[in-house]
XYZ file of C-alpha atoms in Angstrom:
757
model
C 80.977 61.495 68.479
C 82.628 62.678 71.699
C 85.053 59.766 71.568
C 85.991 60.668 67.991
C 86.650 64.288 68.977
C 88.734 63.126 71.915
C 90.701 60.734 69.711
C 91.400 63.538 67.216
C 92.892 65.706 69.946
C 95.024 62.854 71.291
C 96.232 61.740 67.849
C 96.965 65.270 66.632
C 98.975 66.165 69.737
C 100.969 62.914 69.857
C 101.122 61.538 66.307
C 101.319 64.855 64.409
C 103.516 66.949 66.704
C 104.969 69.193 63.987
C 101.503 69.962 62.647
C 100.284 70.774 66.173
C 103.180 73.133 66.942
C 102.921 74.933 63.600
C 99.171 75.358 64.123
C 99.704 76.754 67.647
C 102.458 79.179 66.686
C 100.712 80.400 63.525
C 97.533 80.956 65.530
C 99.503 83.080 68.013
C 101.259 85.041 65.252
C 97.917 85.751 63.590
C 96.682 87.294 66.834
C 99.778 89.399 67.555
C 98.586 92.522 65.647
C 95.869 92.812 68.281
C 98.500 93.706 70.890
C 99.247 96.923 69.006
C 95.562 97.858 69.268
C 95.397 97.264 73.024
C 94.647 100.473 74.923
C 94.954 101.352 78.576
C 92.436 103.458 80.465
C 92.532 104.244 84.185
C 89.838 106.918 84.324
C 86.940 106.304 86.693
C 84.343 106.669 83.941
C 85.406 103.358 82.368
C 83.414 101.681 85.148
C 80.173 103.041 83.706
C 78.272 102.756 80.470
C 77.774 105.976 78.550
C 74.020 105.883 79.185
C 74.471 105.514 82.951
C 72.665 108.382 84.767
C 75.734 109.052 86.928
C 77.925 109.532 83.868
C 75.298 111.737 82.253
C 75.185 113.888 85.413
C 78.979 114.087 85.389
C 79.087 115.071 81.706
C 76.400 117.720 82.268
C 78.463 119.129 85.102
C 81.591 119.308 82.924
C 79.604 120.995 80.166
C 78.268 123.659 82.538
C 81.288 124.314 84.744
C 84.364 122.756 83.175
C 86.673 120.096 84.559
C 86.885 119.239 88.253
C 90.171 117.337 87.965
C 92.332 118.908 90.654
C 95.900 118.562 91.794
C 96.433 119.941 95.294
C 99.962 121.162 95.937
C 101.243 122.344 99.319
C 104.500 124.251 99.817
C 105.751 123.636 103.353
C 108.310 126.078 104.754
C 110.178 125.291 107.994
C 109.902 128.958 109.096
C 106.387 129.569 107.797
C 105.434 131.171 104.507
C 105.234 134.819 105.579
C 108.644 135.878 104.343
C 109.469 137.966 101.282
C 111.414 135.226 99.467
C 108.785 132.578 100.223
C 105.959 134.778 98.932
C 107.997 135.503 95.814
C 108.604 131.785 95.283
C 104.873 131.100 95.684
C 104.186 133.713 93.017
C 106.851 132.303 90.685
C 105.516 128.757 91.051
C 101.956 129.995 90.403
C 103.061 131.740 87.208
C 105.045 128.740 85.991
C 102.126 126.402 86.615
C 99.936 128.597 84.435
C 102.315 127.988 81.511
C 101.594 124.256 81.409
C 99.196 123.654 78.518
C 97.192 121.074 80.506
C 96.594 123.466 83.413
C 93.399 125.485 83.002
C 93.459 127.347 86.319
C 95.744 127.899 89.303
C 94.533 129.493 92.532
C 96.978 130.520 95.259
C 97.611 133.258 97.807
C 99.559 135.367 95.318
C 96.769 135.570 92.727
C 93.871 135.845 95.160
C 91.918 139.063 94.656
C 90.673 140.836 97.755
C 87.868 143.407 97.845
C 87.623 146.716 99.665
C 85.068 149.514 99.526
C 86.513 153.019 99.187
C 84.142 156.001 99.267
C 81.264 153.727 98.414
C 83.079 152.154 95.472
C 84.476 148.634 95.388
C 88.117 148.117 94.572
C 89.654 144.770 93.697
C 93.333 144.427 94.510
C 95.862 141.593 94.863
C 96.073 140.166 98.340
C 99.893 140.000 98.045
C 101.812 142.972 96.661
C 103.713 142.217 93.500
C 107.001 143.643 94.850
C 106.809 141.495 98.028
C 108.547 144.360 99.784
C 107.146 144.075 103.312
C 108.917 145.214 106.427
C 108.572 143.133 109.594
C 105.572 145.030 110.869
C 103.787 144.854 107.520
C 104.543 141.156 107.195
C 103.145 140.545 110.665
C 99.966 142.430 109.774
C 99.684 140.498 106.488
C 100.008 137.207 108.353
C 97.328 138.192 110.849
C 95.029 139.422 108.072
C 95.415 136.259 105.973
C 94.962 133.827 108.876
C 91.864 135.711 110.055
C 90.383 135.986 106.549
C 87.079 134.084 106.215
C 88.005 132.508 102.870
C 91.746 131.795 102.959
C 92.738 129.525 105.885
C 92.136 125.877 105.138
C 92.213 126.385 101.382
C 95.037 128.727 100.328
C 97.075 128.582 103.522
C 97.295 126.182 106.468
C 95.633 127.437 109.624
C 98.999 127.868 111.349
C 100.620 129.557 108.357
C 103.432 127.027 107.870
C 102.386 126.089 104.320
C 100.787 127.611 101.256
C 98.446 125.765 98.960
C 97.916 125.746 95.204
C 94.661 124.523 93.631
C 95.635 123.338 90.158
C 92.757 122.507 87.835
C 93.692 120.271 84.906
C 92.197 119.837 81.477
C 91.380 116.391 80.122
C 94.495 114.284 79.450
C 95.431 113.657 75.838
C 93.956 110.524 74.302
C 97.376 108.828 74.266
C 98.253 109.721 77.867
C 95.647 107.650 79.789
C 96.204 109.764 82.912
C 97.691 113.116 83.886
C 100.985 111.412 84.674
C 103.012 113.482 82.227
C 101.554 116.736 83.570
C 102.158 115.726 87.193
C 105.749 114.769 86.339
C 106.193 118.197 84.749
C 104.883 119.831 87.942
C 107.366 117.846 90.036
C 110.177 118.832 87.688
C 109.147 122.487 87.988
C 109.471 122.271 91.788
C 112.988 120.792 91.868
C 114.863 124.147 91.991
C 112.959 125.127 95.166
C 115.028 123.005 97.522
C 114.214 124.997 100.677
C 110.686 123.644 100.797
C 108.947 120.345 101.187
C 106.173 119.824 98.635
C 103.063 117.685 99.143
C 101.006 116.640 96.126
C 97.594 114.943 96.316
C 94.323 114.959 94.371
C 92.320 112.572 92.226
C 94.587 112.998 89.199
C 97.644 112.268 91.346
C 96.093 109.186 92.943
C 95.056 107.715 89.572
C 98.549 108.280 88.172
C 100.265 106.848 91.256
C 98.027 103.771 91.199
C 99.038 103.173 87.603
C 102.753 103.744 88.269
C 102.964 101.658 91.398
C 101.032 98.839 89.741
C 103.521 98.786 86.874
C 106.445 99.056 89.307
C 105.167 96.073 91.270
C 104.798 94.052 88.085
C 108.371 94.830 87.029
C 109.577 93.516 90.390
C 107.105 90.694 90.956
C 106.885 89.058 87.519
C 110.600 88.093 87.270
C 110.573 86.817 90.863
C 107.324 85.000 90.196
C 108.755 83.303 87.128
C 111.903 82.339 89.036
C 110.061 80.781 91.969
C 107.421 79.121 89.786
C 110.208 77.597 87.718
C 112.121 76.526 90.823
C 109.073 74.893 92.400
C 108.112 73.123 89.171
C 111.659 71.813 88.899
C 111.739 70.619 92.510
C 108.317 69.008 92.091
C 108.710 67.313 88.717
C 112.518 67.053 88.794
C 113.252 68.229 85.255
C 113.939 71.453 83.386
C 111.708 70.553 80.458
C 108.570 70.937 82.599
C 109.647 74.445 83.573
C 110.060 75.491 79.936
C 106.810 73.881 78.868
C 104.750 75.553 81.622
C 106.339 78.940 80.903
C 105.492 78.526 77.229
C 101.832 77.848 78.037
C 101.642 80.895 80.325
C 103.333 83.164 77.772
C 101.377 82.043 74.721
C 97.975 82.043 76.439
C 98.589 85.479 78.005
C 99.784 87.017 74.734
C 96.905 85.471 72.779
C 94.316 86.657 75.325
C 95.621 90.226 75.374
C 95.804 90.232 71.575
C 92.148 89.186 71.369
C 91.357 91.984 73.841
C 92.964 94.422 71.405
C 90.877 93.143 68.487
C 87.711 93.345 70.620
C 88.465 96.957 71.558
C 88.661 96.107 75.276
C 90.820 98.354 77.433
C 93.211 97.394 80.182
C 92.739 98.997 83.588
C 93.688 98.211 87.184
C 91.254 95.277 87.223
C 91.874 93.737 83.815
C 95.631 94.102 84.358
C 95.197 91.129 86.738
C 94.132 88.889 83.829
C 97.690 87.558 83.110
C 98.015 86.512 86.776
C 94.735 84.594 86.549
C 95.772 82.966 83.260
C 99.086 82.019 84.864
C 97.258 80.210 87.659
C 94.905 78.422 85.244
C 97.740 77.514 82.882
C 99.841 76.095 85.726
C 96.929 74.007 86.985
C 96.202 72.467 83.575
C 99.862 71.954 82.681
C 100.768 70.310 85.996
C 97.901 67.822 85.687
C 99.105 66.799 82.221
C 102.814 66.733 83.100
C 102.491 65.068 86.496
C 100.605 62.108 85.025
C 103.032 61.969 82.073
C 106.151 61.792 84.251
C 104.579 59.415 86.779
C 104.303 56.784 84.075
C 107.167 54.311 83.620
C 106.201 53.805 79.995
C 107.889 55.248 76.903
C 107.250 58.875 75.901
C 104.452 58.093 73.392
C 102.512 55.727 75.638
C 102.919 58.077 78.603
C 101.615 60.993 76.554
C 98.631 59.058 75.266
C 97.847 57.874 78.774
C 98.091 61.376 80.248
C 95.919 62.875 77.519
C 93.281 60.154 77.801
C 93.196 60.350 81.569
C 93.072 64.168 81.754
C 91.056 64.951 78.623
C 87.569 64.919 80.144
C 88.784 66.439 83.404
C 90.599 69.355 81.792
C 87.734 69.945 79.351
C 85.292 70.086 82.254
C 87.496 72.328 84.361
C 88.004 74.632 81.387
C 84.247 74.791 80.752
C 83.390 75.312 84.424
C 86.090 77.948 84.918
C 85.038 79.740 81.743
C 81.388 79.675 82.811
C 82.338 81.186 86.149
C 84.280 84.014 84.552
C 81.953 84.592 81.612
C 79.071 85.024 84.052
C 80.743 88.346 84.858
C 80.244 89.333 81.226
C 76.667 90.397 81.949
C 77.788 93.067 84.428
C 76.888 96.684 83.711
C 80.350 97.675 84.938
C 82.631 97.476 81.918
C 85.924 96.539 83.645
C 84.181 93.618 85.386
C 82.603 92.554 82.117
C 85.950 92.761 80.306
C 87.757 90.952 83.127
C 85.267 88.080 82.991
C 85.385 87.827 79.204
C 89.188 87.843 79.063
C 89.606 85.296 81.873
C 87.014 83.067 80.202
C 88.871 83.285 76.882
C 92.213 82.800 78.642
C 90.948 79.606 80.315
C 90.172 78.067 76.926
C 93.463 79.223 75.410
C 95.477 77.824 78.328
C 93.947 74.388 77.680
C 94.563 74.700 73.930
C 98.255 75.506 74.389
C 98.684 72.739 76.987
C 97.454 70.107 74.541
C 98.990 71.447 71.334
C 102.401 72.607 72.576
C 103.338 70.497 75.613
C 102.772 67.060 74.094
C 104.082 67.845 70.603
C 107.363 69.096 72.101
C 107.613 66.005 74.319
C 107.014 63.816 71.262
C 109.597 65.602 69.111
C 112.238 65.579 71.843
C 111.228 62.088 73.096
C 111.824 63.479 76.530
C 110.905 61.186 79.417
C 113.665 60.814 82.018
C 111.724 58.223 84.043
C 110.651 55.977 81.182
C 110.963 52.261 81.910
C 109.234 50.020 79.365
C 109.598 47.056 81.695
C 107.141 48.597 84.129
C 103.448 49.121 83.671
C 102.863 50.720 87.077
C 102.903 54.262 88.378
C 104.599 56.030 91.233
C 102.411 55.671 94.300
C 101.301 58.732 96.240
C 100.570 58.596 99.980
C 96.874 59.233 100.548
C 94.765 60.392 103.492
C 92.114 57.732 102.840
C 92.800 55.546 105.874
C 92.765 58.566 108.165
C 89.475 59.784 106.636
C 87.896 56.320 106.922
C 88.695 56.279 110.631
C 87.569 59.836 111.382
C 85.222 60.916 108.574
C 82.391 61.969 110.911
C 84.698 64.150 112.992
C 86.274 65.602 109.862
C 82.885 66.484 108.359
C 81.725 68.014 111.634
C 84.939 70.003 111.915
C 84.628 71.458 108.413
C 80.929 72.257 108.858
C 81.525 74.101 112.139
C 84.687 75.647 110.707
C 82.750 76.901 107.655
C 79.829 78.276 109.648
C 82.171 80.086 112.035
C 84.152 81.774 109.285
C 80.978 82.478 107.286
C 79.645 84.308 110.344
C 82.875 86.296 110.582
C 82.694 87.044 106.868
C 79.202 88.544 107.011
C 80.341 90.848 109.807
C 82.689 92.540 107.358
C 81.749 95.722 105.527
C 81.935 96.733 101.897
C 84.380 99.610 101.894
C 87.398 101.002 100.071
C 89.867 103.820 100.481
C 92.193 104.556 97.547
C 94.900 105.861 99.880
C 94.904 102.562 101.746
C 95.954 100.971 98.443
C 99.395 102.455 99.035
C 102.105 101.195 101.332
C 102.262 103.612 104.284
C 105.937 104.291 103.595
C 105.182 105.786 100.187
C 105.299 109.557 99.758
C 101.791 109.905 98.358
C 100.350 108.281 101.487
C 102.404 110.535 103.747
C 101.462 113.612 101.691
C 97.819 112.715 102.118
C 98.260 112.363 105.880
C 99.837 115.824 106.011
C 97.019 117.382 103.993
C 94.393 115.813 106.233
C 96.129 117.133 109.329
C 96.995 120.636 108.094
C 94.064 121.422 105.807
C 91.328 119.039 106.894
C 91.697 116.925 103.775
C 91.153 117.394 100.058
C 88.910 114.521 99.259
C 86.046 116.181 97.422
C 82.800 116.093 95.539
C 80.902 118.587 93.422
C 77.340 119.813 93.913
C 75.121 121.519 91.338
C 72.307 123.537 92.893
C 69.311 124.504 90.796
C 67.588 127.816 91.522
C 64.667 126.831 89.312
C 64.853 129.659 86.785
C 67.236 131.808 84.726
C 69.089 134.398 86.852
C 67.680 132.641 89.910
C 71.066 132.261 91.597
C 70.999 135.976 92.530
C 67.853 135.656 94.600
C 68.428 135.995 98.322
C 65.910 133.261 99.138
C 67.850 130.760 97.045
C 71.267 131.769 98.362
C 69.962 131.683 101.933
C 69.045 128.036 101.455
C 72.494 127.364 99.975
C 74.060 129.111 102.963
C 71.964 127.048 105.387
C 73.115 123.878 103.651
C 76.749 124.979 103.872
C 76.482 125.798 107.578
C 74.786 122.474 108.258
C 77.512 120.562 106.369
C 80.251 122.289 108.374
C 78.533 121.525 111.668
C 77.012 118.092 111.105
C 79.260 116.497 108.480
C 82.548 118.163 109.350
C 83.591 119.366 105.893
C 86.894 121.217 105.910
C 86.166 123.777 103.193
C 83.358 124.766 100.834
C 84.019 126.810 97.736
C 80.907 128.505 96.333
C 79.526 131.876 95.256
C 78.108 132.323 98.767
C 81.603 133.051 100.082
C 82.213 135.702 97.429
C 78.873 137.388 98.068
C 79.598 137.462 101.806
C 83.066 138.881 101.166
C 81.550 141.739 99.159
C 78.905 142.378 101.788
C 81.611 142.661 104.455
C 83.664 144.992 102.261
C 80.542 147.067 101.631
C 80.422 147.681 105.386
C 83.995 148.835 105.906
C 85.303 145.324 106.527
C 83.137 144.757 109.598
C 83.298 140.982 110.222
C 79.758 140.908 111.498
C 78.660 141.627 107.917
C 80.284 138.504 106.504
C 76.795 137.394 105.561
C 74.352 137.501 102.679
C 72.729 140.825 101.792
C 68.980 141.146 102.099
C 68.642 142.434 98.553
C 68.893 140.200 95.484
C 69.945 143.263 93.497
C 72.950 143.698 95.792
C 73.926 140.068 95.220
C 73.802 140.527 91.441
C 75.809 143.731 91.730
C 78.504 142.064 93.824
C 78.926 139.072 91.543
C 78.892 141.113 88.333
C 81.537 143.468 89.714
C 83.768 140.564 90.763
C 83.521 138.920 87.346
C 84.149 142.119 85.392
C 87.201 143.141 87.426
C 89.140 139.887 87.260
C 91.061 138.196 84.452
C 88.837 135.840 82.462
C 90.638 132.781 83.803
C 90.046 133.812 87.437
C 86.442 134.924 87.273
C 83.359 133.073 88.545
C 82.407 131.343 85.313
C 83.344 127.966 86.785
C 80.810 128.594 89.600
C 77.848 129.878 87.570
C 76.067 128.397 84.548
C 75.610 130.600 81.487
C 71.900 131.136 82.177
C 72.587 131.863 85.875
C 70.143 129.131 86.891
C 72.668 126.701 88.349
C 75.575 127.222 90.684
C 78.417 124.952 91.650
C 79.616 124.077 95.136
C 82.988 122.310 95.601
C 83.160 120.509 98.937
C 86.409 119.353 100.556
C 86.703 117.015 103.511
C 88.847 114.294 105.045
C 86.390 111.441 104.369
C 88.105 109.059 101.966
C 86.602 105.623 102.553
C 83.630 104.776 100.361
C 81.299 103.654 103.155
C 81.357 106.913 105.113
C 81.691 108.968 101.921
C 78.420 107.626 100.504
C 76.639 107.782 103.858
C 77.606 111.435 104.244
C 76.619 112.440 100.702
C 73.241 110.736 101.140
C 72.684 112.777 104.310
C 73.574 115.929 102.373
C 71.082 115.048 99.632
C 68.393 114.509 102.252
C 69.166 117.856 103.921
C 69.088 119.670 100.570
C 65.707 118.105 99.831
C 64.490 119.185 103.272
C 65.557 122.768 102.459
C 63.813 122.623 99.095
C 67.082 122.742 97.139
C 67.225 120.611 93.981
C 70.765 119.207 94.053
C 72.913 116.912 91.968
C 76.150 115.459 93.389
C 78.943 114.319 91.095
C 82.710 114.326 90.603
C 85.297 111.626 89.954
C 85.675 110.708 93.617
C 81.908 110.508 93.980
C 81.730 108.192 90.971
C 84.547 106.014 92.309
C 83.107 105.675 95.798
C 79.581 105.227 94.505
C 80.446 102.297 92.300
C 82.235 100.284 95.004
C 79.092 98.642 96.422
C 77.843 97.955 92.913
C 81.125 96.309 91.924
C 81.189 94.076 94.991
C 77.557 93.002 94.675
C 78.039 92.342 90.956
C 80.837 89.934 91.831
C 78.756 88.298 94.560
C 75.779 87.851 92.206
C 78.001 86.376 89.518
C 79.748 84.180 92.087
C 76.388 82.838 93.277
C 75.147 82.185 89.765
C 78.377 80.418 88.794
C 78.090 78.131 91.858
C 74.562 77.149 90.831
C 75.425 76.751 87.136
C 78.568 74.700 87.738
C 76.797 72.599 90.395
C 73.974 71.757 87.984
C 76.463 71.037 85.190
C 78.460 68.624 87.342
C 75.342 67.042 88.804
C 74.153 66.336 85.254
C 77.570 64.992 84.272
C 77.868 62.683 87.255
C 74.155 61.842 87.006
C 73.864 62.571 90.692
C 72.521 65.644 92.437
C 74.549 64.796 95.518
C 77.823 64.471 93.637
C 77.112 67.867 92.080
C 76.451 69.237 95.567
C 79.541 67.549 96.980
C 81.677 69.033 94.221
C 80.679 72.539 95.327
C 80.967 72.221 99.121
C 84.756 71.773 99.345
C 85.210 74.797 97.093
C 82.833 77.072 98.977
C 84.555 76.330 102.305
C 87.911 77.956 101.330
C 86.123 81.094 100.097
C 84.203 81.329 103.385
C 87.469 80.892 105.256
C 89.039 83.673 103.197
C 86.077 85.952 103.930
C 86.416 85.272 107.650
C 90.164 85.926 107.544
C 89.525 89.301 105.904
C 87.323 90.278 108.832
C 89.867 89.054 111.401
C 92.662 90.954 109.637
C 90.649 94.144 109.312
C 90.516 94.010 105.512
C 87.212 95.386 104.155
C 85.428 93.869 101.193
C 86.333 95.828 98.083
C 86.913 95.235 94.383
C 90.294 93.590 94.969
C 89.337 91.251 97.798
C 86.065 90.088 96.251
C 87.970 89.349 93.035
C 90.081 86.856 94.985
C 87.001 84.781 95.828
C 85.891 84.521 92.205
C 89.355 83.616 90.924
C 90.145 81.072 93.646
C 86.744 79.409 93.373
C 87.355 78.782 89.682
C 90.835 77.374 90.288
C 89.832 75.256 93.305
C 86.907 73.725 91.409
C 89.372 72.321 88.862
C 91.056 70.024 91.388
C 87.713 68.801 92.729
C 86.498 67.927 89.239
C 89.671 65.936 88.482
C 89.276 64.000 91.709
C 85.575 63.267 91.222
C 86.098 62.134 87.626
C 88.637 59.607 88.802
C 86.155 58.499 91.480
C 83.522 58.063 88.761
C 85.896 55.811 86.804
C 86.095 53.527 89.817
C 82.394 52.700 89.576
C 81.893 49.081 88.644
C 85.326 47.925 89.780
C 85.346 45.037 92.233
C 87.298 46.936 94.856
C 86.532 48.171 98.330
C 85.789 51.850 98.863
C 89.185 52.292 100.501
C 91.009 50.646 97.593
C 89.125 52.759 95.057
C 89.978 55.987 96.861
C 93.608 54.951 97.329
C 93.920 54.148 93.645
C 92.611 57.627 92.774
C 95.178 59.209 95.057
C 97.984 57.137 93.584
C 97.773 59.273 90.436
C 95.609 62.334 90.982
C 97.005 63.099 94.431
C 100.456 63.994 93.148
C 99.053 66.368 90.508
C 96.746 68.022 93.041
C 99.555 68.526 95.540
C 101.989 69.800 92.909
C 99.566 72.323 91.421
C 98.413 73.564 94.834
C 101.973 73.939 96.158
C 103.106 75.861 93.084
C 100.103 78.203 93.163
C 100.285 78.915 96.912
C 103.994 79.754 96.839
C 103.562 81.755 93.617
C 100.828 83.945 95.104
C 102.907 84.518 98.243
C 105.417 86.358 96.024
C 102.839 89.167 95.826
C 103.519 89.954 99.502
C 106.477 92.107 98.450
C 104.133 94.468 96.553
C 103.824 98.162 97.430
C 100.390 98.237 95.798
C 98.162 96.952 98.600
C 95.525 95.298 96.322
C 98.362 93.209 94.827
C 99.487 92.306 98.359
C 95.941 91.352 99.376
C 95.411 89.415 96.150
C 98.517 87.325 96.809
C 97.888 86.823 100.524
C 94.255 85.755 100.310
C 94.757 83.697 97.145
C 97.497 81.735 98.910
C 95.313 81.260 101.998
C 92.215 80.181 100.066
C 94.047 77.826 97.692
C 95.945 76.295 100.608
C 92.665 75.601 102.408
C 91.172 74.337 99.124
C 93.878 71.678 98.948
C 93.041 70.532 102.500
C 89.303 70.449 101.804
C 89.847 68.300 98.697
C 92.129 65.912 100.544
C 90.086 65.593 103.724
C 86.602 67.124 103.524
C 85.759 65.884 100.019
C 87.014 62.366 100.788
C 85.129 62.306 104.099
C 81.928 63.470 102.394
C 82.229 60.715 99.803
C 82.770 58.133 102.533
C 79.797 59.427 104.523
C 77.366 59.479 101.585
C 78.622 56.079 100.379
C 77.912 54.544 103.772
C 74.472 56.147 103.711
C 73.888 54.600 100.232
C 73.102 58.095 98.881
C 75.854 57.815 96.292
C 77.391 54.703 94.808
C 81.034 54.387 93.921
């Protein structure tokens, strides 16, 4: 039955070329409507299922307190901000920001409400006069007052007074916007007339938008260069333009078909799944080069060469497609949706790449009768220099070298840490990175998380015992964790208590009476505009209160360690607490993402090893087929440690992708070895005969892939840079392990009579 299926594929591709092409193109056209249904989503919640407890906590927070999606804007003035025109400009910018329909709240110096007690009565008044008419002495006093204020420095103004800060809270983006990019662009446009200042913009919404923009920008630059160099290398390797066009067609059709299927399946593209076309490109090149290299190596006519290439590569490409698909589809069980979608799409793309190789490459070659090297007089093939003689002479040393080499780099790899920092995804020359550095230096950073504290009963937030515990937690976080700013109702209560005692700073503390606390907070809410009151700090039943914490910790490892310490301290104080926020979700899922990849990687190694062992009817051949492909991944892991690159979503993705690609070459080689069984040839002659054909295809595919991935080194988006760098390194080492380690292992086990060739 298998032979009949194989013969159908060969006959259809070579004897019915028009039928094959029409089938391929109609299949692609039928899928095209799916592209229109393809959606993009870069929000952090796409990494979680809707029933995930972390998402449920986040949604509960939003329901109680509203959005926590901030943009942090700093206005930097060369002469400081305490000048009439600068204060007026701050006020104008604040008012204009309010007019944006996606902005739900803006807090700045010019709309901050201060409290004073006059004749026993509280009076709320603007911190900055609306006429901005200050003489020099008044301006000096204002500066001193603001910089000494317990709530303003570090949040609304830098501690030296050279910049003012706007906290801009955004509503959810529209369904068709994906991110807040349009709103952030509108904010930048609003700032253009104010040329006397330097503006710094950071915040989760800004980072998400910049990641999307810079990823697209890199693709616009990299993809044309990638196509040019891939085409150039294919031409230099195979010495004809037709191969270039045929490989490009496979890449294009398989990528379009895969993305179209994603649209029909309702899968969304994000920063991870946007890498799918690059993976399909690599798989498509590998399959196509194996078919084309064998085709053009033959000195037969175009039909005989095609039939020979298809027959020789059929089982190998089927196996590599199955093994690669298994590896990627193993990610489909992940609870993290982008990983699941990435695995599913790469698995589908692997199958489609093979389909288009068979049913477009050979039909076009048959219709054009293109074969520049055809020579019917010759039945031989172009010989390829092999490393067999070298391996026969030194196989023990080679095996020892690779074993020690692998163990050494494996040791280095396990010394690395799982960690990520979104700002380290940007080239350090980019403005967003520099803006972040400024904010960390001048304000102590605006990385953040949200805390919900439960008083245990309705109206419980007014009780002094509860607020005292909250205050203790805040003081501990400032001292032990080093947070830069905490925004909570505790600050407002303390501000009232100080005002209630004629502004005496020693009374910037909580009152002893719960009734006083309730009085203070009710007065503040009733005497402010609805959009500036404390509703975003207090739940409707006054049982829960919100605490927004800002700090300079941005890498996931220290972020999670610090938040776990905070949870433990809250528990010690008897404070029920829930921590959430987009940054918390992002940093919290990093370990889970990495370990999901590692689990899937391990399971794919076992599954593919068993599959190949069954195919070759030899446990040791199955084992051998895995070893040369694990070595390059271990080397890549060690290199990451040596280069100071932590393990994150991007770097661990490289291992999974490269393992799947590297396994393909090993399978092709071992299948040709298996065909040698039974031939009356020496081991050396058998291995040399394999290299005479397979060696050229392996070298060509590896060279094209390594140089192609090196193109990613021009990327501004650091994950793209890392993806290209480590893919090139791992695939380069994979070529060497196939040529030397795999051959030496076969020689060793053959001499030991463990395997028979």
